[in-house]
Coordinates of C-alpha atoms and ligand atoms in Angstrom, one line a residue:
X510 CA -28.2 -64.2 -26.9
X511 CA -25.2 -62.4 -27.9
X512 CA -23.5 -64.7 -30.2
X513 CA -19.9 -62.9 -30.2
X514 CA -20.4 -62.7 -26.4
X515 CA -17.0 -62.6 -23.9
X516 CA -16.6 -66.3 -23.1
X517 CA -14.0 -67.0 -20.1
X518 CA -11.4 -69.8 -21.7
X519 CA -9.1 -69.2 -19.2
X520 CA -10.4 -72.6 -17.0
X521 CA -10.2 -74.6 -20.4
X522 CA -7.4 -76.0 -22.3
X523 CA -6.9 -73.5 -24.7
X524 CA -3.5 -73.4 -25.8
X525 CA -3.8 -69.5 -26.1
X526 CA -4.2 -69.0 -22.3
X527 CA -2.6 -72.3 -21.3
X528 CA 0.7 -71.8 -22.5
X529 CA 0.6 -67.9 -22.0
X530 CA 3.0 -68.1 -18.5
X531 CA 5.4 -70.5 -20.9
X532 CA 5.8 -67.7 -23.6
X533 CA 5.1 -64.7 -21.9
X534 CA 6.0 -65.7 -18.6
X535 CA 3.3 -64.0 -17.4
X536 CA -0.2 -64.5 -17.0
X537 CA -1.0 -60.9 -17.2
X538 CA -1.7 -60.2 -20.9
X539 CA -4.2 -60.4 -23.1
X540 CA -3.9 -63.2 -25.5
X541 CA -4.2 -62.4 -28.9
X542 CA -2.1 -64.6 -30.8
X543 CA -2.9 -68.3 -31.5
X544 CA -4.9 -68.0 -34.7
X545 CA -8.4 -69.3 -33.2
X546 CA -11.5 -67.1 -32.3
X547 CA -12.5 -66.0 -28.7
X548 CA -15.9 -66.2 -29.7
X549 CA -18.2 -69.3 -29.4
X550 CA -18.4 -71.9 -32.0
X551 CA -21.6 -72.1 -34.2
X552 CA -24.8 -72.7 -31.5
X553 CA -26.0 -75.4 -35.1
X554 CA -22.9 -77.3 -34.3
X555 CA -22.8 -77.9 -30.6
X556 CA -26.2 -78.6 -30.7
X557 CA -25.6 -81.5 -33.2
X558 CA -23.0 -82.4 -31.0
X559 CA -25.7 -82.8 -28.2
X560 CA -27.9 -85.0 -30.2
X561 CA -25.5 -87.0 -31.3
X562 CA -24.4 -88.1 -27.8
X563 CA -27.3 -89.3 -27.3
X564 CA -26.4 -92.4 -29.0
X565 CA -23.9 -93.7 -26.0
X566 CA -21.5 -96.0 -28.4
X567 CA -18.6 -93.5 -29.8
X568 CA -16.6 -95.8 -31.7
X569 CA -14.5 -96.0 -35.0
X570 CA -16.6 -93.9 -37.8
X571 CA -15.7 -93.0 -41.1
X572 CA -16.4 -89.7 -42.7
X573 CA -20.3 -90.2 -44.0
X574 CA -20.5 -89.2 -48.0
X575 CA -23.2 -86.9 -46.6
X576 CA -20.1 -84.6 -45.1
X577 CA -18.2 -84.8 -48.4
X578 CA -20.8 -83.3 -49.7
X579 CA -21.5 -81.0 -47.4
X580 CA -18.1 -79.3 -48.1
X581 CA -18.7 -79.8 -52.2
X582 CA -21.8 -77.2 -51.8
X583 CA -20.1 -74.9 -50.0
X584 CA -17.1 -74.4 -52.3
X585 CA -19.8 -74.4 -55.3
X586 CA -21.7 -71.7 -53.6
X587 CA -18.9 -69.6 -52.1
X588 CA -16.2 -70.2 -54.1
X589 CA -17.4 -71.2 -57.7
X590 CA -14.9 -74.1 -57.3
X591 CA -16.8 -77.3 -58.6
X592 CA -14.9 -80.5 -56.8
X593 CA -15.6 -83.8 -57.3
X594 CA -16.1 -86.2 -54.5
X595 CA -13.4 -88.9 -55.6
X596 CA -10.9 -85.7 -55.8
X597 CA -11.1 -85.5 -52.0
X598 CA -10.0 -86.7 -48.4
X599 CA -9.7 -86.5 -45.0
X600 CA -6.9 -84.9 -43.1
X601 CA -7.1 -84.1 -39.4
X602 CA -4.6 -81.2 -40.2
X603 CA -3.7 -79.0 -43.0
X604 CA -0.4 -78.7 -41.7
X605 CA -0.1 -82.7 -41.5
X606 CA -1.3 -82.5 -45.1
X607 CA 1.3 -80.1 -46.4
X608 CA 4.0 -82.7 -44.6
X609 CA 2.9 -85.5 -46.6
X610 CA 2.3 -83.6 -49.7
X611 CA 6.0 -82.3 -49.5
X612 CA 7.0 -86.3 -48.9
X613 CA 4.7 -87.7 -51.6
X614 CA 5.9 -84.9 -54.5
X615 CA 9.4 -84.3 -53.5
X616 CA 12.7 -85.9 -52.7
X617 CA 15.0 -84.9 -50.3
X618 CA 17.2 -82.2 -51.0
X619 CA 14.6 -81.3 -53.5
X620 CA 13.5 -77.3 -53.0
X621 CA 10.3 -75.6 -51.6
X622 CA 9.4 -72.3 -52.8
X623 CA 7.8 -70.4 -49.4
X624 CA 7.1 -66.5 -49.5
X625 CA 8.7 -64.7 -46.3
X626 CA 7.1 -63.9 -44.3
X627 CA 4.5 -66.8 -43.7
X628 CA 2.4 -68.7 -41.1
X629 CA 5.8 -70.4 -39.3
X630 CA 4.8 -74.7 -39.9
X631 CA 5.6 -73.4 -44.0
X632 CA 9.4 -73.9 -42.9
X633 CA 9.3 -76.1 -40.3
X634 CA 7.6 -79.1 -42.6
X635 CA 10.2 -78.2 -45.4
X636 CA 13.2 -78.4 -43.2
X637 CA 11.7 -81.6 -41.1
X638 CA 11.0 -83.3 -44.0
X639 CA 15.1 -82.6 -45.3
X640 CA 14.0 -80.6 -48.1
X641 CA 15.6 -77.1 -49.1
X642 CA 13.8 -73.5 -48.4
X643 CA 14.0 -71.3 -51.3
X644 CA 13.0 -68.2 -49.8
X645 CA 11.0 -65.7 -51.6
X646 CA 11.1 -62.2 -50.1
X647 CA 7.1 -60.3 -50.2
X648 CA 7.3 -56.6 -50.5
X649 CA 5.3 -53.6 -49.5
X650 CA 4.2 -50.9 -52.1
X651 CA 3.9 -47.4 -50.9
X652 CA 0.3 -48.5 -50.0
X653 CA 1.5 -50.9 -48.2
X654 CA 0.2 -54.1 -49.9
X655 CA 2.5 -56.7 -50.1
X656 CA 3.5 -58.5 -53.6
X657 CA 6.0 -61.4 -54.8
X658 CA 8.2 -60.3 -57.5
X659 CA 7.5 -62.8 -60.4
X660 CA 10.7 -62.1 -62.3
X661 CA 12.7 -62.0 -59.1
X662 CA 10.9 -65.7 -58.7
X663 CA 11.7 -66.7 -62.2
X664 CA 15.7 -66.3 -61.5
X665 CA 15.6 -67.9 -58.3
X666 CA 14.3 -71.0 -59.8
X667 CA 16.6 -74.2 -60.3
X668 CA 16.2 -77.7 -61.5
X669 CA 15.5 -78.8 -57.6
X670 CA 12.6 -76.7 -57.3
X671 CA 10.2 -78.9 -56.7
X672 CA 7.3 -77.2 -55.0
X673 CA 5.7 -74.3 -54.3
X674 CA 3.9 -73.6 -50.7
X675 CA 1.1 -71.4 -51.6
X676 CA -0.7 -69.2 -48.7
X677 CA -4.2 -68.6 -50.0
X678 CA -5.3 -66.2 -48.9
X679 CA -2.3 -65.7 -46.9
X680 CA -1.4 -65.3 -43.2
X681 CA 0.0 -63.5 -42.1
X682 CA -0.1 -60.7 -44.5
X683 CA -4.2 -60.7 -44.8
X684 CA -3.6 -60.7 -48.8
X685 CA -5.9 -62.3 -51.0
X686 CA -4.3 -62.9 -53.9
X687 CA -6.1 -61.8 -57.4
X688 CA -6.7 -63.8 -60.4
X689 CA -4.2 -62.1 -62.1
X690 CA -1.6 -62.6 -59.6
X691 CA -2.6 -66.7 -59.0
X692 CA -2.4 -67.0 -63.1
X693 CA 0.9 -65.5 -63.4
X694 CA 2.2 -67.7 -60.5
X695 CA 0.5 -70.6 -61.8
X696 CA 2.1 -70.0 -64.9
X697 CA 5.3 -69.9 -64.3
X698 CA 4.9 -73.1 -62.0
X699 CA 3.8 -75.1 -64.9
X700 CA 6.4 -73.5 -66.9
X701 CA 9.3 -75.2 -64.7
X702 CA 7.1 -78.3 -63.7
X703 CA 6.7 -77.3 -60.0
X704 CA 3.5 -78.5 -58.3
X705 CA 1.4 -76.2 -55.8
X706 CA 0.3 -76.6 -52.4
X707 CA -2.5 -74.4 -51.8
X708 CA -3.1 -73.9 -48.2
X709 CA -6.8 -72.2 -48.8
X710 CA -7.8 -72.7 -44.6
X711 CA -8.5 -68.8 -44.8
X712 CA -10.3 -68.7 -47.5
X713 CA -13.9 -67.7 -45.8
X714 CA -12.7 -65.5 -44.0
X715 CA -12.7 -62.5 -46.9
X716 CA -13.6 -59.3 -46.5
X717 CA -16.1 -57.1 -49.1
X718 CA -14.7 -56.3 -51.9
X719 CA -12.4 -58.7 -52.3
X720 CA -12.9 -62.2 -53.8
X721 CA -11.2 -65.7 -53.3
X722 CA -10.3 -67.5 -55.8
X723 CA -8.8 -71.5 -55.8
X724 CA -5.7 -71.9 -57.6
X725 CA -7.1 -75.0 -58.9
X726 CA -10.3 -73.6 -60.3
X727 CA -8.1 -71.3 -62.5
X728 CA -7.9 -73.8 -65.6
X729 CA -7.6 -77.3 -66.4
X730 CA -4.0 -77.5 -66.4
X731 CA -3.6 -75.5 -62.4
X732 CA -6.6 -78.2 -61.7
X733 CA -4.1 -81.4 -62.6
X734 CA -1.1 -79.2 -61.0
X735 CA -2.4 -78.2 -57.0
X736 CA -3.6 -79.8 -54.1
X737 CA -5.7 -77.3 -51.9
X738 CA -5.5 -77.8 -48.6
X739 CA -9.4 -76.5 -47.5
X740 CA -11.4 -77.2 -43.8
X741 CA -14.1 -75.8 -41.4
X742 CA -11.4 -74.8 -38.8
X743 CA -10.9 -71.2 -38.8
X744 CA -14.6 -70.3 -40.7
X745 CA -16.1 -71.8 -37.8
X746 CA -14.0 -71.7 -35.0
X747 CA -13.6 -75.5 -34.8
X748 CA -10.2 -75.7 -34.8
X749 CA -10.1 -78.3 -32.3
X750 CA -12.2 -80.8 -34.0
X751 CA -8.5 -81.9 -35.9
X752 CA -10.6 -82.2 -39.3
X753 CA -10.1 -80.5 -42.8
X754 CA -10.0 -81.7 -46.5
X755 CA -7.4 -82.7 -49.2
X756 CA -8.5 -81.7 -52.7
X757 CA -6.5 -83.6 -55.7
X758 CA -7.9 -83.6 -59.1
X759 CA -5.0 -85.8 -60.9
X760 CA -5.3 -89.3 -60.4
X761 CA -1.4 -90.0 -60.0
X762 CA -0.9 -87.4 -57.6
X763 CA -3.5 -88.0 -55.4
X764 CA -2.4 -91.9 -55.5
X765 CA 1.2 -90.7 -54.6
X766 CA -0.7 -88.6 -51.5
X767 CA -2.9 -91.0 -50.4
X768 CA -0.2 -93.5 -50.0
X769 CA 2.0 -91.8 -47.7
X770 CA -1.1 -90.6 -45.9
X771 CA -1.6 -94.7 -45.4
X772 CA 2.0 -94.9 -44.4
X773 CA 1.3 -92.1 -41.4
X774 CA -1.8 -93.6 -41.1
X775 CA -4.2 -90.4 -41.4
X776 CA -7.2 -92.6 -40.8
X777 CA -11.1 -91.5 -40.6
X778 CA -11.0 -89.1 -37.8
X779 CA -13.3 -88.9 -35.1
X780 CA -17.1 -89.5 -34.7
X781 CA -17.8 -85.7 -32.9
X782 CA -15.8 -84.1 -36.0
X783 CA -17.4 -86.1 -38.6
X784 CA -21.0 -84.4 -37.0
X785 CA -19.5 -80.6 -36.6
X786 CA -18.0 -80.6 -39.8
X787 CA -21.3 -81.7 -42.1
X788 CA -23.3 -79.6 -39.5
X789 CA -21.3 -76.3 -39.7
X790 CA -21.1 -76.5 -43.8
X791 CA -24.5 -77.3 -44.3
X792 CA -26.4 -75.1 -41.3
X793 CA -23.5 -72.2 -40.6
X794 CA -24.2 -70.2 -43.3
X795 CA -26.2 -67.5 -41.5
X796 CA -23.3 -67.9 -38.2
X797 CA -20.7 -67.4 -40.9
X798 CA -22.3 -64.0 -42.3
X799 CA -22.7 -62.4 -39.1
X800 CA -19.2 -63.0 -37.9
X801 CA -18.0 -61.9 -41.3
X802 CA -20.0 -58.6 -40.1
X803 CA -18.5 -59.1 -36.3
X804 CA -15.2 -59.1 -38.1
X805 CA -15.3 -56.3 -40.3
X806 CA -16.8 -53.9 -37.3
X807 CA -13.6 -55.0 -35.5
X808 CA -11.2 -53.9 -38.0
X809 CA -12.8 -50.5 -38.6
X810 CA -12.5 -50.3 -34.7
X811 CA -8.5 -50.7 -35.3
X812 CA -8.5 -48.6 -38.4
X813 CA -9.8 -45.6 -36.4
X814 CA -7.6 -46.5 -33.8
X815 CA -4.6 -46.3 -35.6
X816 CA -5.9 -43.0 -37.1
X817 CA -5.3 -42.0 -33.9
X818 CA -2.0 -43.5 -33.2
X819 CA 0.2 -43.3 -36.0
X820 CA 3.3 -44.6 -34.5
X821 CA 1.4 -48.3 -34.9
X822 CA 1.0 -48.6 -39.4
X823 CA -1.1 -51.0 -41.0
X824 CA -3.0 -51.9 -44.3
X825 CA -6.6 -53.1 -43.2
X826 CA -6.6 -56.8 -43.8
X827 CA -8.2 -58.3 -47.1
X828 CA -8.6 -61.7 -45.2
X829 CA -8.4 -63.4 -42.1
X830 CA -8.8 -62.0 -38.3
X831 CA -5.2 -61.2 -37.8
X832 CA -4.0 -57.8 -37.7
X833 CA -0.6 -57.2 -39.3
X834 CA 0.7 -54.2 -37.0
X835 CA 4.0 -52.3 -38.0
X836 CA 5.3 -51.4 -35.2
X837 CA 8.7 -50.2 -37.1
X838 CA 8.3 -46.7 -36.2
X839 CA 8.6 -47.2 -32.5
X840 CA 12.3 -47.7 -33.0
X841 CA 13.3 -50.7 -30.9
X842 CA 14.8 -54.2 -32.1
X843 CA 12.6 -57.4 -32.2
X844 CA 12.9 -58.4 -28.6
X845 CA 12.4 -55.0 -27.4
X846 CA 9.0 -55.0 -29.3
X847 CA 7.7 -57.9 -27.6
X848 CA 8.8 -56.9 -24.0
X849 CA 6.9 -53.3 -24.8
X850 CA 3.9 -55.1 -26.1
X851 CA 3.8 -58.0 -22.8
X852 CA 5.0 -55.5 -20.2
X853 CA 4.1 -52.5 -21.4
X854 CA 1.2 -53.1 -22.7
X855 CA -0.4 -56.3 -21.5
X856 CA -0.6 -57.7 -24.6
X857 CA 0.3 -61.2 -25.8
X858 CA 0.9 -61.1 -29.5
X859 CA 2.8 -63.5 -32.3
X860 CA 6.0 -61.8 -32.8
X861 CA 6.9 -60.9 -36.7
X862 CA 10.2 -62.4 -36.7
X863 CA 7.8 -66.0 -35.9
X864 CA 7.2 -65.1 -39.5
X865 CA 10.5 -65.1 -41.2
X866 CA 12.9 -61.9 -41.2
X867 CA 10.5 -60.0 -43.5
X868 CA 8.5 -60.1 -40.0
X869 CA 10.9 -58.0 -38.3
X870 CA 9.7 -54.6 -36.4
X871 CA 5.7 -56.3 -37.0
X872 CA 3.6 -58.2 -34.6
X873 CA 0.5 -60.2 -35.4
X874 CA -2.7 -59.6 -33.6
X875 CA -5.5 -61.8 -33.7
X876 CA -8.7 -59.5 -33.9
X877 CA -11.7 -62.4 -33.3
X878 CA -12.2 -61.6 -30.0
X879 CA -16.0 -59.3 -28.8
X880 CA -15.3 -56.1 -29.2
X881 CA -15.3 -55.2 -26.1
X882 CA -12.0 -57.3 -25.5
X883 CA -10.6 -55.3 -28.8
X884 CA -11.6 -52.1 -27.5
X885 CA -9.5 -53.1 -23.7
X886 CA -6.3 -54.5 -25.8
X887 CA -6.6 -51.0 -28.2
X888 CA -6.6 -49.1 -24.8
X889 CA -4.0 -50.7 -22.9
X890 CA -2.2 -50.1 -26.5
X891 CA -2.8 -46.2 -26.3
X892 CA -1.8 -46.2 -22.6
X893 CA 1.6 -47.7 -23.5
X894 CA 2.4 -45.9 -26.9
X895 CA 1.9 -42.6 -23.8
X896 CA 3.6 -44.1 -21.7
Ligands
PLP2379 C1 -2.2 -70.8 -43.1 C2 -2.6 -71.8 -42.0 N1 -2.5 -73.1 -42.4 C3 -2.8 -74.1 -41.5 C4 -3.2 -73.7 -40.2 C5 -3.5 -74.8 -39.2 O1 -4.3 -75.8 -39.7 P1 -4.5 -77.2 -39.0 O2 -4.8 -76.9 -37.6 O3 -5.6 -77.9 -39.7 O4 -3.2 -78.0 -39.1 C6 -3.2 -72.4 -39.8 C7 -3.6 -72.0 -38.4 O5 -3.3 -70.9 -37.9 C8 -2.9 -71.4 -40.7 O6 -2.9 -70.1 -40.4

């Protein structure tokens, strides 16, 4: 069987599809924005789902230590990052996590360094949480890769930076971010005693020749000054099993975390997520190599595509299944580029203003969908650009 098969969602409650009529106010397009895949979820992991129902009690479980480690080898193995098991615990959402980090590391009024543009809950849980944005602009070099200006980062410091919201590797740019890079900005944050929040959720999703690398495995000092944000959901398309890890090497900040995770009570999490997530880290290895193949097919099929329609730019993504299309060239303002791209061209997209203003003019597509569902959206593309 076809593991990257077509799959019809459309019965289901995907929010992608479900809420398409809501944002698009249509139900004609097709939907290419929230960041989950249209493909199926590792065959290992729904069978162990199977098996396990076959006990009839689902009640109150705790995450076993076999799951813990579980996630430990996998880091080890694919991203030379050696975590102890007391240094971690569960979250059922990274962006849950990054709330209570901000709460348990800042006070209010206190700032939060976020690079513009960025995956949109990056504001929202600063701003909810009555903290202060300090925005930091990402750039494009004639190549089109985007960079943070360090000394442009060093003078917009104060003594209310508190915090600095990392996207590694970061959406929805597709940059991975190199050693060089991380050590400079780690640097400077220990400099001016500003911890990091390393939102890492992308991090397996990297394509050849670029490597990830954890903040936190950097040194001893980046160790004691991050909390990584890590989980199964976008690797293996398990996004709605609500499960993902906290990673915290210093004993005083992870007591400071794990307290006001106890106030919001964060709990254990669920019996069915407990199984998929020690299931897809220990027996997805193999699923997880052929969609990185899957993946990279799909964005040489865009690549050649835009090749061929150079009104549509973009630098082929280092990481992650989106597709960061400047759509500048076409001339028309931010609304005008999402009407073209819904009734024009059928295509429901995440809008890059959703990203901050550095978004403006860009639209995100998500690319894990079969190919034959890429090669329909890149032709109903074509037909507008024509048109
Ligand atoms: C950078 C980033 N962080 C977090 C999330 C969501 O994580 P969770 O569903 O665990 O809250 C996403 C989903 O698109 C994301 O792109």
């Amino acid at each position: 069987m076809d593991e990257f098969r077509s799959i019809d969602r459309s019965g289901s409650n995907a929010e992608k599809y479900t809420l398409r009529e809501k944002l698009f106010h249509t139900e004609a397009v097709i939907p290419m924005w929230v960041a989950d895949m249209d493909l199926a979820t590792p065959e290992c992991v729904i069978h162990a789902l199977q098996k396990r129902l076959l006990h009839p009690v689902v009640g109150y479980e705790i995450m076993s230590e076999r799951a813990f480690m579980s996630q430990i080898h996998w880091m080890r193995e694919h991203h030379s990052f050696d975590i102890k098991r007391e240094w971690l615990s569960y979250s059922p959402s990274v962006v849950a996590s990054i709330g209570c980090a901000i709460r348990a590391l800042s006070e209010v009024g206190d700032e939060v360094i976020v690079m513009d543009p960025v995956y949109p809950p990056f504001y929202s849980m600063v701003k909810e949480n009555n903290r202060q944005l300090l925005l930091h602009s990402l750039k494009q070099d004639r190549e089109g890769r985007y960079h943070f200006d360090i000394d442009l980062l060093r003078s917009q410091i104060t003594p209310k930076t508190k915090l600095l919201l990392l996207c590694s590797p970061h959406n929805p740019i597709g940059r991975v971010w190199s050693r060089d890079e991380l050590l400079t900005l780690g640097a400077l944050c220990l400099e001016h005693g500003i911890r990091i929040i390393s939102d890492e959720i992308h991090s397996d999703i990297v394509y050849i020749p670029h490597i990830h690398t954890p903040i936190a495995a950097l040194s001893d000092k980046l160790l004691a000054n991050t909390i990584t944000l890590i989980g199964p959901g976008k690797t293996f398309n398990m996004a709605g099993f609500s499960i993902s890890s906290v990673c915290i090497a210093d004993e005083k900040v992870r007591k400071l975390y794990e307290d006001e995770a106890h106030r919001v009570h964060f709990g254990d999490g669920a019996a069915l997520s407990h199984v998929a997530f020690e299931t897809a880290y220990t027996e997805g290895g193999e699923w997880h190599k052929k969609l990185l193949a899957h993946l990279t097919a799909n964005t040489q099929m865009i690549e050649k595509w835009i090749s061929e329609n150079p009104m549509i730019g973009w630098r082929a993504p280092e990481a992650t299944y989106l597709a960061w299309l400047d759509c500048r060239a076409l001339g028309l303002g931010d609304r005008e580029l999402r009407e073209f791209f819904v009734h024009k061209a059928g295509l429901g997209l995440s809008p890059g203003l959703s990203f901050g203003k550095e978004g403006s003019g860009f639209m995100r597509l998500n690319f894990a969908v079969p190919t034959t569902v890429l090669e329909e959206a890149l032709e109903k593309l074509s037909g507008a650009l024509r048109g």
